XYZ file of C-alpha atoms in Angstrom:
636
model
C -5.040 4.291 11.227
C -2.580 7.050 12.310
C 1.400 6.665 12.461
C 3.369 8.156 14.840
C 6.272 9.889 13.194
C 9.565 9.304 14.965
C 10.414 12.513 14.101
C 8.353 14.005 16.630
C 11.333 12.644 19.467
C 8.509 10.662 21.572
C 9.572 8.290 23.518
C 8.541 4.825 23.065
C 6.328 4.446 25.438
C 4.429 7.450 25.098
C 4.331 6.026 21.405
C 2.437 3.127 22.147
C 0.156 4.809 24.318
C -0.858 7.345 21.529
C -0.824 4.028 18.794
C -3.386 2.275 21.156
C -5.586 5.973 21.631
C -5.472 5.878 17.996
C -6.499 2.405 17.346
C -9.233 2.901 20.074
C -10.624 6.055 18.284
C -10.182 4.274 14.715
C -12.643 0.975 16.076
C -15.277 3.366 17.116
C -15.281 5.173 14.087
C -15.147 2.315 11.602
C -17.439 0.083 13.661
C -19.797 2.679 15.320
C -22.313 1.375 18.319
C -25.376 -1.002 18.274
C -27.363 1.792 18.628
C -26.487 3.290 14.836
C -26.745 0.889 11.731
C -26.492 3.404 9.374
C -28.054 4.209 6.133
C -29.483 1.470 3.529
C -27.772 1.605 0.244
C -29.554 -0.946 -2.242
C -27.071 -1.322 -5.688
C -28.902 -4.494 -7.176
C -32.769 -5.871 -6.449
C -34.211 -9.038 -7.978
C -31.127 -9.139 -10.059
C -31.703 -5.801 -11.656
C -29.266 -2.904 -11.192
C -31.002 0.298 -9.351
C -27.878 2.524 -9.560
C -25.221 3.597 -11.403
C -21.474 4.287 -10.928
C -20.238 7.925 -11.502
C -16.571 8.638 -12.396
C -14.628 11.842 -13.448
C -15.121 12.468 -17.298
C -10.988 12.345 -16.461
C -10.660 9.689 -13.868
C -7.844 9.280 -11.990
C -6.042 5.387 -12.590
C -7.229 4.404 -9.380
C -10.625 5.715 -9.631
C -10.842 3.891 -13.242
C -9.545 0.604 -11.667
C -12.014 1.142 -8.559
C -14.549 1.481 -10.997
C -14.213 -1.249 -13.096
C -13.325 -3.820 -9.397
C -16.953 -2.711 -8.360
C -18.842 -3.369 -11.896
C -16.949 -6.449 -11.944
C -17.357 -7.702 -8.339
C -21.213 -6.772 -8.315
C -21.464 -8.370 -12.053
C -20.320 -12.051 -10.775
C -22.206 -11.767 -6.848
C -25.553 -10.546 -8.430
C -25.860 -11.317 -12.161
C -26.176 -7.452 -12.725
C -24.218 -5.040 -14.148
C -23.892 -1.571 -13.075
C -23.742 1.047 -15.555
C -20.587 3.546 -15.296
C -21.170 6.981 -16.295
C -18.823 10.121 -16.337
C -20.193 13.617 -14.593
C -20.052 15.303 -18.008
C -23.495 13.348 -18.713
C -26.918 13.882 -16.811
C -27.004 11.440 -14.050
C -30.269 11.002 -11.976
C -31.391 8.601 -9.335
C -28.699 6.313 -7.053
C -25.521 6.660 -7.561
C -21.882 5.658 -6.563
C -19.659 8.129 -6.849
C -16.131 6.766 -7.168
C -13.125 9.309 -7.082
C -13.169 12.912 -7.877
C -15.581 14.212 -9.529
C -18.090 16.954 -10.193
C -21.157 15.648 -7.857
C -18.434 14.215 -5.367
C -17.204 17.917 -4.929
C -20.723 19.137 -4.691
C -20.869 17.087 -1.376
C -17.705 18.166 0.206
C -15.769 15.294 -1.070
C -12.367 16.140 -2.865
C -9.607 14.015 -3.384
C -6.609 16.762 -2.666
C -8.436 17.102 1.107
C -7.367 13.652 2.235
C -3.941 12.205 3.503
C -1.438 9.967 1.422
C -3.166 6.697 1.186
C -6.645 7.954 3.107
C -9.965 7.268 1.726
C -13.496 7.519 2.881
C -16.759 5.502 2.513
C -19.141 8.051 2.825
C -23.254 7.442 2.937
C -25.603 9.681 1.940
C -29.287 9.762 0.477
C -29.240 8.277 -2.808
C -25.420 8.523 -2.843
C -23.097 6.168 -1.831
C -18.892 7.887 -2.056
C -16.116 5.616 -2.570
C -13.031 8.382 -2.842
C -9.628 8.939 -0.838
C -5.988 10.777 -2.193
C -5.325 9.160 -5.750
C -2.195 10.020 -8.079
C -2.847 12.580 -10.580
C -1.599 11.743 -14.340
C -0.007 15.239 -14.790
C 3.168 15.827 -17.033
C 4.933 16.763 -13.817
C 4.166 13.800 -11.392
C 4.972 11.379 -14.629
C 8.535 12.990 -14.915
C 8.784 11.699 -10.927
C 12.111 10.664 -10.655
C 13.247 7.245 -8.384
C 14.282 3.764 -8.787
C 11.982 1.766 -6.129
C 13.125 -1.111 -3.905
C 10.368 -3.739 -6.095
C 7.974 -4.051 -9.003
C 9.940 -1.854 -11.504
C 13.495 -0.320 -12.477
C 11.616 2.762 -12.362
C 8.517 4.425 -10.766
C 6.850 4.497 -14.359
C 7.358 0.109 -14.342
C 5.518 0.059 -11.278
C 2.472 1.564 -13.602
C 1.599 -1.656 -14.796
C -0.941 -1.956 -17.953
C -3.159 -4.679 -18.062
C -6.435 -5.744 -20.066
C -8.803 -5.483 -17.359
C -11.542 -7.932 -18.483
C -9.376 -10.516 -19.800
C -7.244 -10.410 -16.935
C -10.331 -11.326 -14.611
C -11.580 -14.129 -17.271
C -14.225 -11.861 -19.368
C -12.224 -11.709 -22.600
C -15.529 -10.829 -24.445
C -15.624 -7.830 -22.492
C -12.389 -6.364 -23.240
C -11.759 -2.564 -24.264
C -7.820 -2.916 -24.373
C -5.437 -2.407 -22.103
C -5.266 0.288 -19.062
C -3.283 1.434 -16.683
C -3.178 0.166 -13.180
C -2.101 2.734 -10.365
C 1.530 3.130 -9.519
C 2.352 0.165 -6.704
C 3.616 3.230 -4.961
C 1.242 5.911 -6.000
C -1.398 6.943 -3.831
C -4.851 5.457 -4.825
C -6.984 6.162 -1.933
C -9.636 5.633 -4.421
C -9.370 2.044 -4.999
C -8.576 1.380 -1.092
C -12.322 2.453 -0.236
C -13.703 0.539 -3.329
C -11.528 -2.346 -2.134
C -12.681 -1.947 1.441
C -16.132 -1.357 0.727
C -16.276 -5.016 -1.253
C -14.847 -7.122 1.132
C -16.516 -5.263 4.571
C -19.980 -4.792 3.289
C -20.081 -7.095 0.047
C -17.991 -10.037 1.547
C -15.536 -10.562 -1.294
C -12.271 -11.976 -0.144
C -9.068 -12.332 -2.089
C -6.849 -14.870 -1.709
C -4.901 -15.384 -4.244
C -4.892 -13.706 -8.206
C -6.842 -16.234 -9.581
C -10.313 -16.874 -10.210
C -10.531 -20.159 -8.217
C -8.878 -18.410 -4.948
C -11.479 -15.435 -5.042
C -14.379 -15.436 -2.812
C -17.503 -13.564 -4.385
C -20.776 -14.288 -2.485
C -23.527 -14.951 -4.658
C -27.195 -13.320 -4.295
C -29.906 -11.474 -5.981
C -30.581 -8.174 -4.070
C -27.281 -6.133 -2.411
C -28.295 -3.423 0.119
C -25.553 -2.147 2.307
C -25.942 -0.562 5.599
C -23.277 1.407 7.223
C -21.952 4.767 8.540
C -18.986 6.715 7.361
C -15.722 4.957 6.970
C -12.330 7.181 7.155
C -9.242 5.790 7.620
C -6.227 5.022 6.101
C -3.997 1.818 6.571
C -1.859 0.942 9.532
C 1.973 0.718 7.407
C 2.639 3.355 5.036
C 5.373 1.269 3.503
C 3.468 -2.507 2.590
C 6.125 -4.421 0.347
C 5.446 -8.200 -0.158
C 5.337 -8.223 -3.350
C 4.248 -12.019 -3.924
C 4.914 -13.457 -7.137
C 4.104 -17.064 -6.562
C 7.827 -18.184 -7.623
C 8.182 -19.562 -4.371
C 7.137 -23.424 -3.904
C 4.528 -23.108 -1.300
C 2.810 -20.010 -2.625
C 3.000 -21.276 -6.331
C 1.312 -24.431 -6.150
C -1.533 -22.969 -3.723
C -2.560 -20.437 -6.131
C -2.380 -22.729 -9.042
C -1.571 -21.094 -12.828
C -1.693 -17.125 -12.544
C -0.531 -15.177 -15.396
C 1.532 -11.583 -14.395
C -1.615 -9.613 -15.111
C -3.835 -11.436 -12.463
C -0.488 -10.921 -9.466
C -0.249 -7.234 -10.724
C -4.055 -6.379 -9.535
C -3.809 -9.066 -6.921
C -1.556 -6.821 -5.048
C -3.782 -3.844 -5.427
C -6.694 -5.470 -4.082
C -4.427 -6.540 -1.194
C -3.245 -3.015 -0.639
C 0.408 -3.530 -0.905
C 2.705 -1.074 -2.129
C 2.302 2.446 -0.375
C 4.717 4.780 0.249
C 7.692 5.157 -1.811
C 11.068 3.857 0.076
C 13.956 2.235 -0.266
C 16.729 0.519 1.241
C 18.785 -2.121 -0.312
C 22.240 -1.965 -1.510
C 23.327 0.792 -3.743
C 27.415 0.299 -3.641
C 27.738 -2.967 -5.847
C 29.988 -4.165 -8.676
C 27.339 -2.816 -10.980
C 27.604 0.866 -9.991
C 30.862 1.041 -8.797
C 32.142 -0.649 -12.160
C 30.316 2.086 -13.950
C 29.586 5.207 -11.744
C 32.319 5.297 -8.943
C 35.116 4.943 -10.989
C 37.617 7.857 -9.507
C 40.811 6.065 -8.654
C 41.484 8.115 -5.105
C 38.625 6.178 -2.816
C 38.557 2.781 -4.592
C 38.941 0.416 -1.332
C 42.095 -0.793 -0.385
C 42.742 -4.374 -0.025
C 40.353 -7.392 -1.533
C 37.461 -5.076 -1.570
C 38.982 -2.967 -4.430
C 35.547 -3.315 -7.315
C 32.953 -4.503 -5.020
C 33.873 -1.844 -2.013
C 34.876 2.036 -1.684
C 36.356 3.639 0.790
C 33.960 5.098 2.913
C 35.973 7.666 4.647
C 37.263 9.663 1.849
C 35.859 13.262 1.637
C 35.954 13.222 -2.387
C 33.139 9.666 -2.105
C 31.077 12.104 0.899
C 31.102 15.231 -1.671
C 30.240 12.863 -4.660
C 27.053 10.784 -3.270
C 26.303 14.219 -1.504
C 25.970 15.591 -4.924
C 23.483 12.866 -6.475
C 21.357 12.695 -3.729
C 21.182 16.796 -4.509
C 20.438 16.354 -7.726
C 18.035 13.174 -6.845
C 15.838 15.893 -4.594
C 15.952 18.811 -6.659
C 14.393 16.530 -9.519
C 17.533 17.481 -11.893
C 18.997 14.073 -12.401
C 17.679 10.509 -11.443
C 19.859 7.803 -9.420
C 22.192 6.086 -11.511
C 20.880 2.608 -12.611
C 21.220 -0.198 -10.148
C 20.821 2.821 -7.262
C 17.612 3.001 -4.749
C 16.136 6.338 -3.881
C 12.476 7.294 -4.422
C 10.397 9.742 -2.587
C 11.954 11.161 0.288
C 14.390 8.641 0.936
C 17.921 8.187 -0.670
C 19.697 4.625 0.054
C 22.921 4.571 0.829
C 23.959 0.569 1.538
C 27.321 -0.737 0.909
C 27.884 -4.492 -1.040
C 26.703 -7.540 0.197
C 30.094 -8.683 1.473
C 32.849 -7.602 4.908
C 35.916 -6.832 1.853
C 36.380 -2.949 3.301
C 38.645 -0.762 2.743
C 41.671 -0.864 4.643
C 43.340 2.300 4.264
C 44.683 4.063 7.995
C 41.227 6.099 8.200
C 38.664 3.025 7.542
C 40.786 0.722 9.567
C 40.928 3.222 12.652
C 37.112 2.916 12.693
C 36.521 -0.926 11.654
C 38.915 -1.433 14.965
C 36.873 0.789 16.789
C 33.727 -1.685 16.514
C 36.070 -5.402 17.472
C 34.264 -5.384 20.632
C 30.339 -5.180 18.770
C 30.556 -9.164 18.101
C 27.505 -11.196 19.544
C 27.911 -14.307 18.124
C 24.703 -14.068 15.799
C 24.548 -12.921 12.129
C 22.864 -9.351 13.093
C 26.411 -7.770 14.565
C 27.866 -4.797 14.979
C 31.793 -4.536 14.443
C 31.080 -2.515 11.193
C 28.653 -0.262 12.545
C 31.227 2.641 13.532
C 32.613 2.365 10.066
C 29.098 2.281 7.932
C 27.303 4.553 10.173
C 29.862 7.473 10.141
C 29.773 7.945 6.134
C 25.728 7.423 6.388
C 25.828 10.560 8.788
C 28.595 12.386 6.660
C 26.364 12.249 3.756
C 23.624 12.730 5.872
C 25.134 16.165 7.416
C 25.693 17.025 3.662
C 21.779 16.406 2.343
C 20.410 19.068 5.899
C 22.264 21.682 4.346
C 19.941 21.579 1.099
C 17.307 19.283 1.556
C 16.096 18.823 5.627
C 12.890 17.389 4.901
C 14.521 14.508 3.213
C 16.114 11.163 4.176
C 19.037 8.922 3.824
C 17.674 5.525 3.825
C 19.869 2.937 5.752
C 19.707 -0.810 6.556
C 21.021 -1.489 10.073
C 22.431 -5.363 8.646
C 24.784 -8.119 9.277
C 28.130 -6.806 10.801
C 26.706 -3.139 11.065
C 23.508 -4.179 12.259
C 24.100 -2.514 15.842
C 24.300 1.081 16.403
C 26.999 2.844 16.563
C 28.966 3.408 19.385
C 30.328 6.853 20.415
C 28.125 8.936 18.047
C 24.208 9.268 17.760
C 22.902 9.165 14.127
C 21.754 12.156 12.127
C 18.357 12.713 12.383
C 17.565 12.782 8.647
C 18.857 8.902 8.669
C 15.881 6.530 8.581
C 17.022 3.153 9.846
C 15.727 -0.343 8.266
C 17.031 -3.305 11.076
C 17.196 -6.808 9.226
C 15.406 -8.695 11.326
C 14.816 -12.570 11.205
C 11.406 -12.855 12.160
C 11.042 -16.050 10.288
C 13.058 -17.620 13.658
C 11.345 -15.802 16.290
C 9.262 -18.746 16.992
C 12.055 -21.405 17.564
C 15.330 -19.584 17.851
C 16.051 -17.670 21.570
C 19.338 -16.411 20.713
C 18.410 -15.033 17.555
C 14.794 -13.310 18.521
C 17.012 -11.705 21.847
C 19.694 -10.647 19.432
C 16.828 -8.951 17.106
C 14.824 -7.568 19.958
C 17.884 -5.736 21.389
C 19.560 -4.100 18.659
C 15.699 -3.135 17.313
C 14.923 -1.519 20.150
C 18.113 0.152 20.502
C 17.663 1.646 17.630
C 13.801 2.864 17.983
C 15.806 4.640 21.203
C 18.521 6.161 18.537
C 16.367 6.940 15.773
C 14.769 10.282 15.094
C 13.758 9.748 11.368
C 11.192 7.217 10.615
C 11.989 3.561 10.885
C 11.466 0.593 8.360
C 12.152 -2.514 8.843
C 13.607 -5.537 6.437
C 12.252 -8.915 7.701
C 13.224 -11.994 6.352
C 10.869 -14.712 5.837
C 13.192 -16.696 3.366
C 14.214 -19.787 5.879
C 14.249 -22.230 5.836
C 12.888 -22.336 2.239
C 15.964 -20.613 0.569
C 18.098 -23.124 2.808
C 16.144 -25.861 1.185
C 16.263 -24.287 -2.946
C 20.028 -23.942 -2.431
C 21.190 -26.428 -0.720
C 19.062 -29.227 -2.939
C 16.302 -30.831 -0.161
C 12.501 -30.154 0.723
C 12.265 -28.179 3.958
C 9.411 -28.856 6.380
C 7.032 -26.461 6.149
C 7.522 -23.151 8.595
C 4.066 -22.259 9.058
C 3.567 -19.622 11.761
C 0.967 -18.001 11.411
C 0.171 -16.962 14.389
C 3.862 -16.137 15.201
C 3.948 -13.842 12.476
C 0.475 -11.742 13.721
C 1.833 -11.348 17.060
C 5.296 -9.872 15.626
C 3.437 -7.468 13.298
C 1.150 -6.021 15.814
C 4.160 -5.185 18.423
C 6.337 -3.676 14.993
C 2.804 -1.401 14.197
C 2.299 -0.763 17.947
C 6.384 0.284 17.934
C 5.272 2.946 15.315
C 7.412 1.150 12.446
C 6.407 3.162 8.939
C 6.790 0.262 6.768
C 8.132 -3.195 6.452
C 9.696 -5.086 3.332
C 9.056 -8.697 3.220
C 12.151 -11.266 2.097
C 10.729 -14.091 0.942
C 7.616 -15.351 0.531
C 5.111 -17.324 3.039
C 2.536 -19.610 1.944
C -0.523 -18.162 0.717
C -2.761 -18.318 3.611
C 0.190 -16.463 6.148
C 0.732 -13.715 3.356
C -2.552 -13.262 3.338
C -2.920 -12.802 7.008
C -0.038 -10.493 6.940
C -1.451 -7.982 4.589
C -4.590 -7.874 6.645
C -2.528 -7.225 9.709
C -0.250 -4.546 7.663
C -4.046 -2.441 6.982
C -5.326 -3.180 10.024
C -3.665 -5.017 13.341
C -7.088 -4.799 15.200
C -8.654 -7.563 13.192
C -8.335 -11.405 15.047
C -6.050 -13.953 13.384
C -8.421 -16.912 14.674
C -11.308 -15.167 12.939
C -9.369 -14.871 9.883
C -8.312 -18.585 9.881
C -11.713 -19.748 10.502
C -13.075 -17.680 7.617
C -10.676 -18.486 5.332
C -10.806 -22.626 5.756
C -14.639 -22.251 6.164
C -14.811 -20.270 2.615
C -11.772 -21.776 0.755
C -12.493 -25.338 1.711
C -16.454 -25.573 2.218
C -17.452 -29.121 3.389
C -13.536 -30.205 3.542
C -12.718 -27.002 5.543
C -12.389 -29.421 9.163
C -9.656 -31.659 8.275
C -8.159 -28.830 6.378
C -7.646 -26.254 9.552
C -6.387 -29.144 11.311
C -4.037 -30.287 8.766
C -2.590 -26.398 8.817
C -2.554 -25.800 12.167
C -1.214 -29.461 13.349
C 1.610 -28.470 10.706
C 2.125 -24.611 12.858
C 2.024 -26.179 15.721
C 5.287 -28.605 14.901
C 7.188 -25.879 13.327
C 6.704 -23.796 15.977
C 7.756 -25.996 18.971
C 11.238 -25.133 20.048
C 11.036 -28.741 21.431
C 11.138 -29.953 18.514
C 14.507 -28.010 17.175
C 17.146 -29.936 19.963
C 21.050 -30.297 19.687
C 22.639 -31.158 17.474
C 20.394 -29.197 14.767
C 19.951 -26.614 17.234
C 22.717 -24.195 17.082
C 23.023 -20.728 18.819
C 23.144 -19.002 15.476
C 21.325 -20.932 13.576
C 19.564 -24.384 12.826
C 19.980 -27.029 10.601
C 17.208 -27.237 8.593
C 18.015 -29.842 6.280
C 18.130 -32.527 9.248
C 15.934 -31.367 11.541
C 13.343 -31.608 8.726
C 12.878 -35.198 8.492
C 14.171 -36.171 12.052
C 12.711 -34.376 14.902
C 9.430 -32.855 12.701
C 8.152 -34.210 9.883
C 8.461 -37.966 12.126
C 7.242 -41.191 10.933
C 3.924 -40.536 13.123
C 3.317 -36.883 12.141
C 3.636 -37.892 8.975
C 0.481 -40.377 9.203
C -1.792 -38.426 11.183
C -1.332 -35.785 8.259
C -1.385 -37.804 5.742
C -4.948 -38.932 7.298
C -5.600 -35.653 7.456
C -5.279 -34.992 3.768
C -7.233 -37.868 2.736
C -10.144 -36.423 5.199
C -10.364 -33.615 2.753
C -10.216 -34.628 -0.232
C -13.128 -37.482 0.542
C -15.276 -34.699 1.974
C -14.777 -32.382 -1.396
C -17.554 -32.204 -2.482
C -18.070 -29.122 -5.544
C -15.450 -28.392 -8.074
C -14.030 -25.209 -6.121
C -13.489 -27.422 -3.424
C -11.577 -30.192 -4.748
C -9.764 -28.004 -7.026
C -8.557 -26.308 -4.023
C -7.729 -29.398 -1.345
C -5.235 -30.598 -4.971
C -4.137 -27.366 -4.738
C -3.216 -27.385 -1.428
C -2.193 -31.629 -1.453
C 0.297 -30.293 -4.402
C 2.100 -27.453 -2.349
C 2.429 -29.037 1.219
C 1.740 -32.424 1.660
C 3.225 -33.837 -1.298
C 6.074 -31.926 -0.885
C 6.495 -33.238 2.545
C 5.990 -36.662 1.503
C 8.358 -36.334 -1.520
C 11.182 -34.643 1.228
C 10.865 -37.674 3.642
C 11.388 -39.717 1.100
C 14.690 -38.059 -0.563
C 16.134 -37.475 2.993
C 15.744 -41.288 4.376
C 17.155 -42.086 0.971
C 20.204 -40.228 1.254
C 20.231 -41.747 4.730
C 20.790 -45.089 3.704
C 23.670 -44.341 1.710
């Protein structure tokens, strides 16, 4: 898939148009016509192995991952085990050439001649390719410099090392630890080897555990296909899932760290390196920003600076100078990697109120809406983002000052057009779009307001954390917010916008943030098919009552009827009491509940039951055991 760079001043509908030409293009390459099958590619007959796997005597991290996900995959469908070789050895007969290598480059096929985060499955006689851009581990690209957004203080945490054959329940098999690929380093490598099992082999993952992996089980594995190049739809893919959430965490089951680090890999996640979250905080202005002439004036002094004064411009000027030449890294507690520098204030409305900040805070008193997303900051915030930004074209213009568009400067900014190295991140609440007008209006305008003001590319932040965080911090069990579909439909239009990248706040359950990285690589592929697949797979002869159980559950958090004064309010909703009340009722309740018990009669193999507990654990019981809390507290 190609991205449209804002940069390129298109307008947005000439954007779409050229998204859609792309996306047309990309399904006729990828899926070809009736009329051309391809070429047969047999790996495993009768249980025996008939190739081998090639790698680099030097392989890349991804292409020593990619390597070991195919011997491994093929190992548990077929019962056979692929030998890997390296290209300093004599290699004969079918192969599978997996990153750069020797015989790769003897067929065209070098890693430096693809994009960022392209990759190509490549058929040939004999030879199968599996290779796209991968990191290099080179003294200079591990001296990097950056502090990402997620996964790591640094880019060098976001290297994770795991043992590889432990970690995917073959202890016996284990040859110590390695290292993973960066979650932001390319790895086009193990995309294609990734793509190549679940589009031709049928593997699906999940989840990071064994019993939410779907490897198909047979004898003989021939593969038929045509060349494959493509890359995926959002360079930036952050949903870093952790299971720590309730939903999520139960669903998957026990997970150890090692099985969530390579779960993410095989999802794709990660990409390009950005960031956007707050930089000015008690932590670095405590310890960094300590000059006494722009502390903030009034009850913002320590948590606040004051963002007009020249000698703060000059100063976070400087570091992100010395951030691009690759001289000195962000202080701790800072965001900046790649070609973006964050420059976010604190997480609170204390601002300075000297003369000059004052002047422009009053400028913005008519920039209220009445919702969280606002904009009677944005005059204020915006015009130090462009001062520094004015600074950083002198030195660096290919590189970006990386700035959330949030709460009261959420708008843009009136009187002024932003810089065009400034690449904008709205906060959007997409977790309300199905139920809340008022917000989703509010969203939609200042978003597209600012793909109009926008040069630089945009990100987004979306928020997917009610009303679950509601529920964790104020002390009850939310009903689920399952929208699935919902949350398809939103990530198509963002891809179709042209958005680079999206950060995920929160986390879904694991079936919807599974959906949504399939969307994130490719927004072509059909949400029905995906739920039909997955319940059909996951839940085998309880997979009926299952789909209905989930979808009965969308279909009541998605109803606006079912969100009515007084726990409908036009900035928010109550979630605590319109939980038990007006959804989760009395009768909803039982025809779930009967749902439920559907499955877990119809269970019939240990995968299966394992899974409908699994599942019983994470939503139903905690629906059951929320009911039951809230009409107690009712009686009191």
């Amino acid at each position: 898939m190609v991205m449209i760079n804002k940069g390129l001043g298109l307008n947005a509908n000439i954007r779409v148009l050229i998204v859609f030409l792309f996306i047309g293009i990309f399904c006729i390459c990828v899926f070809g016509s009736d009329r051309d099958e391809g070429t047969d590619f047999v790996l495993v007959k009768n249980g025996k192995p008939v190739c081998c796997i090639v790698v680099s005597e030097n392989p890349t991290p991804s292409a020593r991952v990619a390597s070991l996900e195919l011997q491994y995959h093929v190992l548990k469908m077929t019962g056979a085990e692929l030998p890997i070789k390296n290209d300093a050895e004599p290699v004969s007969g079918r192969k599978i050439l997996i990153g750069d290598s020797r015989l790769a480059r003897d067929l065209g096929f070098k890693s430096s001649d693809f994009a960022s985060q392209e990759y190509i499955i490549a058929f040939r006689p004999d030879t199968l390719i599996l290779i796209g851009r991968d990191w290099e581990d080179t003294e200079v690209n591990r001296r990097e410099l950056g502090r990402p957004m997620n996964c790591g203080n640094t880019l060098a945490d976001t290297r994770q090392k795991i043992d590889y054959w432990q970690t995917v329940g073959m202890p016996l098999r284990s040859q110590g630890e390695i290292e993973l690929p960066g979650v932001y380093d390319d790895q086009g490598t193990c995309y294609a080897v990734y793509h190549f099992l679940e589009q031709f082999c049928g593997v699906r993952w999940y989840g990071p555990n064994e019993i939410s992996v779907i490897i198909p089980s047979q004898s003989t594995l021939m593969v038929k296909g045509r060349d494959i190049r493509r890359m995926p739809a959002l360079k930036y893919r952050d949903a870093l899932w952790s299971g720590f959430w309730p939903f999520m965490q139960k669903q998957w089951g026990t997970v150890s760290r090692a099985e969530v680090f390579l779960f993410w890999r095989r999802l794709r996640l990660g990409g390009e390196k950005w960031a956007g979250n707050h930089t000015f905080h008690k932590q670095t202005i405590e310890k960094y920003f300590t000059n006494p002439e722009y502390q903030a004036k009034g009850s913002g002094s320590g948590t606040q600076l004051c963002y007009t004064h020249p000698e703060l411009i000059r100063e976070v000027s400087q570091m992100a100078d010395d951030f691009f030449d690759g001289t000195k890294d962000v202080p701790e507690g800072w965001k900046a990697v790649g070609n973006y520098f964050a420059i976010v204030p604190d997480d609170n409305l204390k601002f300075c109120r000297c003369e000059r900040c004052s002047e422009l805070i009053s400028s913005g008193r008519n920039m209220w809406t009445g919702q969280f997303s606002s904009g009677r900051m944005s005059n204020y915030i915006f015009s130090f983002v462009n001062a520094v930004a004015r600074e950083l074209q002198k030195t660096h213009p290919d590189k970006y000052i990386a700035a959330l568009a949030y709460w009261e400067y959420a708008l843009p900014p009136r009187g002024f057009d932003i810089e065009p190295n400034v690449s904008i991140a709205p906060c959007l609440h997409t977790c309300y779009y199905a139920i809340h007008k008022e917000m989703f209006e509010n969203d939609m305008t200042l978003y597209h307001d600012w793909l109009k003001k926008a040069k630089a590319p945009v990100f987004l932040w979306n928020y997917y954390h009610h009303p679950m965080e509601a529920g964790l911090g104020g002390g009850f069990k939310c009903f689920p917010n399952i929208m699935v579909h919902e949350t398809a439909k939103i990530m198509r239009k963002f891809i179709e916008d042209g958005i680079r990248g999206i950060f995920i706040c929160g986390e879904q359950d694991m079936l919807e943030g599974y959906v949504i990285a399939k969307i994130w690589d490719d927004p072509t592929q059909d949400v029905d098919a995906m739920l039909d697949e997955f319940f059909r797979l996951y839940f085998g002869n309880a997979s009926e009552p299952m789909k209905k159980f989930y979808l009965q559950i969308e279909q009541i958090a998605c109803n606006r009827k079912n969100y009515p004064e007084p726990y409908y309010k036009p900035n928010g909703i109550d979630w605590k009491n319109v939980a038990w009340t007006t959804l989760g009722t009395e009768e909803r309740m039982k025809e779930l509940g009967e749902l439920i018990s559907q499955a877990q009669s119809l269970a019939q193999i240990d995968a299966e039951k394992q899974r409908v507990q699994q599942w019983r654990e994470a939503l139903w019981d905690w629906m059951v055991k929320g009911r039951e809390e809230y009409l107690l507290q009712s009686k009191k």
